Short mmCIF file of C-alpha atoms in Angstrom, two decimals:
data_model
loop_
_atom_site.label_atom_id
_atom_site.label_comp_id
_atom_site.label_asym_id
_atom_site.label_seq_id
_atom_site.Cartn_x
_atom_site.Cartn_y
_atom_site.Cartn_z
CA MET A 208 -15.70 25.46 -2.30
CA ILE A 209 -14.17 22.07 -2.23
CA ILE A 210 -10.63 21.07 -1.18
CA ASP A 211 -9.38 17.53 -1.97
CA VAL A 212 -6.65 16.56 0.60
CA HIS A 213 -5.95 13.21 -0.96
CA ALA A 214 -5.19 13.28 -4.65
CA HIS A 215 -2.31 12.30 -6.90
CA TRP A 216 -0.35 13.51 -9.92
CA GLY A 217 1.42 11.36 -12.49
CA PRO A 218 1.10 7.85 -14.03
CA TRP A 219 0.19 4.75 -12.10
CA PHE A 220 1.58 1.23 -12.70
CA PHE A 221 -1.68 0.00 -14.28
CA THR A 222 -2.21 -0.27 -18.04
CA MET A 223 -4.01 3.02 -18.26
CA ASP A 224 -2.99 6.56 -18.79
CA VAL A 225 -4.39 9.06 -16.27
CA SER A 226 -1.23 11.11 -15.88
CA GLY A 227 -2.80 14.24 -17.21
CA LEU A 228 -6.17 13.84 -15.61
CA THR A 229 -5.59 15.46 -12.23
CA VAL A 230 -6.91 18.93 -13.18
CA PRO A 231 -9.51 17.74 -15.66
CA ALA A 232 -10.99 15.52 -12.86
CA MET A 233 -11.04 18.60 -10.64
CA ASN A 234 -12.89 20.57 -13.24
CA ARG A 235 -15.44 17.82 -13.86
CA TYR A 236 -16.41 17.57 -10.15
CA GLY A 237 -16.06 21.18 -9.13
CA ILE A 238 -12.95 20.75 -6.83
CA ASP A 239 -11.31 24.10 -6.44
CA LEU A 240 -8.04 23.05 -4.84
CA ALA A 241 -6.25 19.64 -4.39
CA ILE A 242 -3.24 18.58 -2.41
CA VAL A 243 -1.35 16.02 -4.41
CA SER A 244 1.40 13.55 -4.07
CA GLY A 245 3.58 12.34 -6.97
CA THR A 246 2.68 8.69 -7.79
CA GLU A 247 6.32 8.02 -8.60
CA ALA A 248 7.28 9.26 -5.18
CA VAL A 249 4.68 7.14 -3.43
CA ILE A 250 5.16 3.92 -5.48
CA TYR A 251 8.74 3.91 -6.56
CA ASP A 252 11.24 6.49 -5.64
CA ALA A 253 10.41 9.38 -3.20
CA PRO A 254 13.17 11.76 -4.20
CA ALA A 255 12.63 11.30 -7.87
CA GLY A 256 8.86 11.71 -7.58
CA ASN A 257 9.13 14.73 -5.33
CA ARG A 258 11.52 16.32 -7.83
CA ALA A 259 9.14 15.69 -10.76
CA LEU A 260 6.19 17.06 -8.83
CA ALA A 261 8.09 20.15 -7.85
CA ALA A 262 9.01 20.84 -11.48
CA TYR A 263 5.28 20.45 -12.51
CA LEU A 264 3.99 22.64 -9.77
CA GLY A 265 6.56 25.38 -10.50
CA SER A 266 6.08 25.48 -14.26
CA VAL A 267 2.70 24.49 -15.44
CA PRO A 268 -0.01 27.20 -15.47
CA GLY A 269 -2.78 24.61 -14.75
CA ALA A 270 -1.04 23.64 -11.57
CA ALA A 271 -2.06 26.87 -9.75
CA ARG A 272 -4.90 25.05 -8.12
CA LEU A 273 -2.67 22.22 -6.78
CA TYR A 274 -0.45 22.11 -3.75
CA GLY A 275 2.05 19.38 -3.08
CA TYR A 276 2.88 16.74 -0.47
CA VAL A 277 6.47 15.94 -0.05
CA THR A 278 6.42 12.15 -0.02
CA VAL A 279 8.61 10.64 2.70
CA ASN A 280 9.97 7.07 2.83
CA PRO A 281 10.55 6.47 6.60
CA ARG A 282 13.41 4.16 5.66
CA ARG A 283 15.25 6.96 3.88
CA LEU A 284 15.18 9.79 6.37
CA ALA A 285 18.21 11.48 5.05
CA ASP A 286 16.49 11.89 1.65
CA ALA A 287 13.34 12.95 3.47
CA GLU A 288 14.99 15.74 5.40
CA ARG A 289 16.80 17.03 2.27
CA ASP A 290 13.42 17.12 0.36
CA LEU A 291 11.58 18.87 3.19
CA ASN A 292 14.26 21.49 3.35
CA ALA A 293 14.22 21.92 -0.44
CA TYR A 294 10.50 21.99 -1.17
CA LEU A 295 8.59 23.30 1.85
CA PRO A 296 10.03 26.87 1.56
CA THR A 297 8.73 27.23 -2.01
CA GLY A 298 5.17 27.53 -0.73
CA ARG A 299 4.04 25.05 -3.24
CA PHE A 300 4.32 22.03 -0.80
CA VAL A 301 2.22 22.23 2.41
CA GLY A 302 2.47 18.78 3.81
CA VAL A 303 3.88 15.26 3.89
CA LYS A 304 2.61 12.00 2.58
CA ILE A 305 3.69 8.65 4.01
CA HIS A 306 2.39 5.39 2.63
CA THR A 307 3.03 2.73 5.44
CA ASP A 308 2.42 -0.23 3.32
CA TYR A 309 4.63 0.55 0.25
CA THR A 310 7.49 1.52 2.40
CA GLY A 311 7.18 -1.33 4.87
CA SER A 312 6.87 1.10 7.76
CA PRO A 313 3.69 0.35 9.84
CA ALA A 314 2.44 2.81 12.40
CA THR A 315 4.04 0.78 15.14
CA SER A 316 7.48 0.78 13.54
CA PRO A 317 10.48 2.96 14.81
CA GLN A 318 10.95 4.13 11.26
CA LEU A 319 7.59 5.69 11.05
CA ARG A 320 7.94 7.20 14.54
CA ASP A 321 11.23 8.87 13.47
CA ALA A 322 9.57 10.12 10.25
CA LEU A 323 6.61 11.57 12.17
CA ALA A 324 9.13 13.40 14.46
CA LEU A 325 10.77 14.86 11.48
CA VAL A 326 7.41 15.96 10.13
CA ALA A 327 6.42 17.60 13.41
CA SER A 328 9.77 19.54 13.48
CA ALA A 329 8.93 20.82 10.00
CA GLY A 330 5.53 22.10 11.21
CA VAL A 331 3.34 20.67 8.51
CA PRO A 332 0.63 17.99 8.62
CA ALA A 333 1.17 14.42 7.41
CA LEU A 334 -1.26 12.35 5.39
CA VAL A 335 -0.49 8.74 6.50
CA HIS A 336 -2.11 5.62 4.89
CA THR A 337 -4.22 3.70 7.39
CA TRP A 338 -6.17 0.54 7.14
CA GLY A 339 -8.10 -1.43 9.76
CA ALA A 340 -6.97 -0.97 13.34
CA SER A 341 -3.74 0.79 12.27
CA VAL A 342 -5.46 4.16 12.69
CA LEU A 343 -5.38 3.49 16.41
CA ASP A 344 -1.61 2.92 16.25
CA LEU A 345 -1.28 6.27 14.30
CA ALA A 346 -3.30 8.12 16.97
CA GLN A 347 -0.87 6.78 19.60
CA ALA A 348 2.06 7.77 17.52
CA CYS A 349 0.50 11.29 17.24
CA LEU A 350 0.00 11.50 21.04
CA ASP A 351 3.55 10.49 21.55
CA THR A 352 4.96 13.14 19.18
CA PRO A 353 4.53 16.71 20.42
CA GLY A 354 3.13 19.17 17.84
CA LEU A 355 2.42 16.55 15.26
CA ARG A 356 -0.81 16.84 13.18
CA VAL A 357 -1.73 13.82 11.17
CA ILE A 358 -4.49 12.81 8.67
CA ALA A 359 -5.58 9.27 8.78
CA GLY A 360 -5.81 8.54 5.05
CA HIS A 361 -8.95 6.42 4.21
CA MET A 362 -9.84 6.92 7.94
CA GLY A 363 -8.99 3.22 8.36
CA ALA A 364 -11.06 2.04 5.39
CA ASP A 365 -12.91 -1.00 6.71
CA GLY A 366 -11.70 0.08 10.21
CA TYR A 367 -13.62 3.32 10.21
CA ARG A 368 -15.12 2.52 13.65
CA HIS A 369 -11.54 2.36 14.92
CA ALA A 370 -11.06 5.77 13.33
CA ILE A 371 -13.84 7.14 15.59
CA GLU A 372 -11.96 5.87 18.66
CA ALA A 373 -8.76 7.25 17.24
CA ALA A 374 -10.03 10.76 16.66
CA ARG A 375 -11.64 10.83 20.14
CA ALA A 376 -8.31 9.88 21.65
CA CYS A 377 -6.06 12.33 19.88
CA ASP A 378 -7.25 15.97 18.98
CA ARG A 379 -4.47 16.36 16.57
CA LEU A 380 -5.65 13.49 14.22
CA TYR A 381 -7.94 14.19 11.35
CA LEU A 382 -9.99 11.79 9.29
CA GLU A 383 -10.18 11.65 5.51
CA PRO A 384 -12.69 9.20 4.04
CA CYS A 385 -11.71 8.05 0.55
CA TRP A 386 -11.89 4.37 -0.15
CA SER A 387 -12.61 2.05 -3.08
CA HIS A 388 -15.67 0.80 -1.12
CA PHE A 389 -18.17 2.97 0.53
CA PRO A 390 -20.56 1.02 2.84
CA ALA A 391 -23.90 2.61 3.37
CA GLY A 392 -23.82 4.97 6.43
CA ARG A 393 -20.08 4.93 6.89
CA ILE A 394 -19.44 8.68 6.66
CA ALA A 395 -22.69 9.60 8.46
CA GLU A 396 -21.71 7.32 11.32
CA VAL A 397 -18.33 8.87 11.66
CA ALA A 398 -19.61 12.48 11.22
CA ALA A 399 -22.20 11.92 14.05
CA ALA A 400 -19.45 10.56 16.44
CA VAL A 401 -16.54 12.96 16.12
CA ASP A 402 -15.75 16.64 16.28
CA PRO A 403 -16.80 18.17 12.90
CA GLU A 404 -13.60 20.19 12.86
CA ARG A 405 -11.56 17.02 12.36
CA LEU A 406 -13.26 15.86 9.08
CA LEU A 407 -11.63 16.40 5.70
CA PHE A 408 -12.59 15.67 2.18
CA GLY A 409 -10.48 13.36 -0.05
CA THR A 410 -11.06 11.36 -3.29
CA ASP A 411 -7.84 9.28 -3.98
CA SER A 412 -7.97 10.69 -7.56
CA THR A 413 -6.58 9.76 -9.90
CA LEU A 414 -6.45 6.29 -8.59
CA ILE A 415 -10.13 6.33 -7.97
CA ASP A 416 -12.83 8.42 -9.69
CA PRO A 417 -13.89 11.30 -7.47
CA ALA A 418 -17.57 10.21 -8.07
CA SER A 419 -17.13 7.54 -5.35
CA ALA A 420 -16.14 10.03 -2.63
CA PHE A 421 -18.73 12.66 -3.72
CA GLY A 422 -21.50 10.10 -3.64
CA SER A 423 -20.64 8.82 -0.24
CA VAL A 424 -20.44 12.34 1.24
CA ALA A 425 -23.75 13.23 -0.29
CA ALA A 426 -25.36 10.22 1.16
CA ALA A 427 -24.29 11.31 4.66
CA GLY A 428 -26.73 14.29 4.38
CA LEU A 429 -24.44 16.81 6.04
CA THR A 430 -25.70 20.40 5.93
CA GLY A 431 -24.60 23.82 7.06
CA ASP A 432 -21.38 24.25 9.01
CA ALA A 433 -20.79 20.52 9.16
CA ALA A 434 -20.86 20.24 5.36
CA ASP A 435 -18.66 23.33 4.85
CA LEU A 436 -16.12 22.13 7.43
CA LEU A 437 -15.67 18.81 5.78
CA ALA A 438 -15.69 20.23 2.19
CA TRP A 439 -13.06 22.91 2.62
CA ARG A 440 -12.94 24.88 5.86
CA ASN A 441 -10.97 22.31 7.94
CA ALA A 442 -8.48 21.75 5.16
CA ALA A 443 -7.92 25.55 4.57
CA ALA A 444 -7.11 25.96 8.31
CA LEU A 445 -5.04 22.80 8.75
CA PHE A 446 -2.83 23.59 5.74
CA ARG A 447 -2.94 27.35 6.17
CA LEU A 448 -3.98 27.75 2.60
CA PRO A 449 -4.29 31.29 1.09
CA LEU A 450 -7.88 31.59 -0.18
CA GLY A 451 -9.44 34.34 -2.19
#
């Protein structure tokens, strides 16, 4: 089984049409389940994008293999609280997505701290965009927020060695590896240095072809329990997904 914890649904702002490719991409690569955020919600308008994703998840038969993130803009917390109350009880949304760059809310900002406190009170994990050393700031925010569980999206990208330090510092922080670049040995180095129960699989589809993530994970040479934990078991436990 494979669970993709970092995927997207809907059109991007590029001159290409991938709006209908979420499930076909899953089929092509053998991804069983994916947790998706609405691209409109991440890029433009969180409430409108969350509403569109909710309508899709609730009405399209092919969406049965998809679960949603409620996208939260830390600078619009009233909207965020309303959306969390509306969509989490449906069972189709299992977490929160926060993009720190697009919202101008870095991990050190009071806006993100307030948003993470709201997420913790909702009792779901948050996938938070990290890059470089910002993953260390996210770890500190997690330590400072009781009950919070966070996923460091991209596990810091080029700051993946900071991600190792972050995961060691906070046992409620998880690492997800997707990135448009995959230096040789990156995932193997991280997997050798952190608790295997803190690793997740993500692709950034449909922004990035899943082949990139699959190739990098394969190159890490993980086997047995370590491979299964990263591929699906950790995600199933973190998001409390009903399997089988």
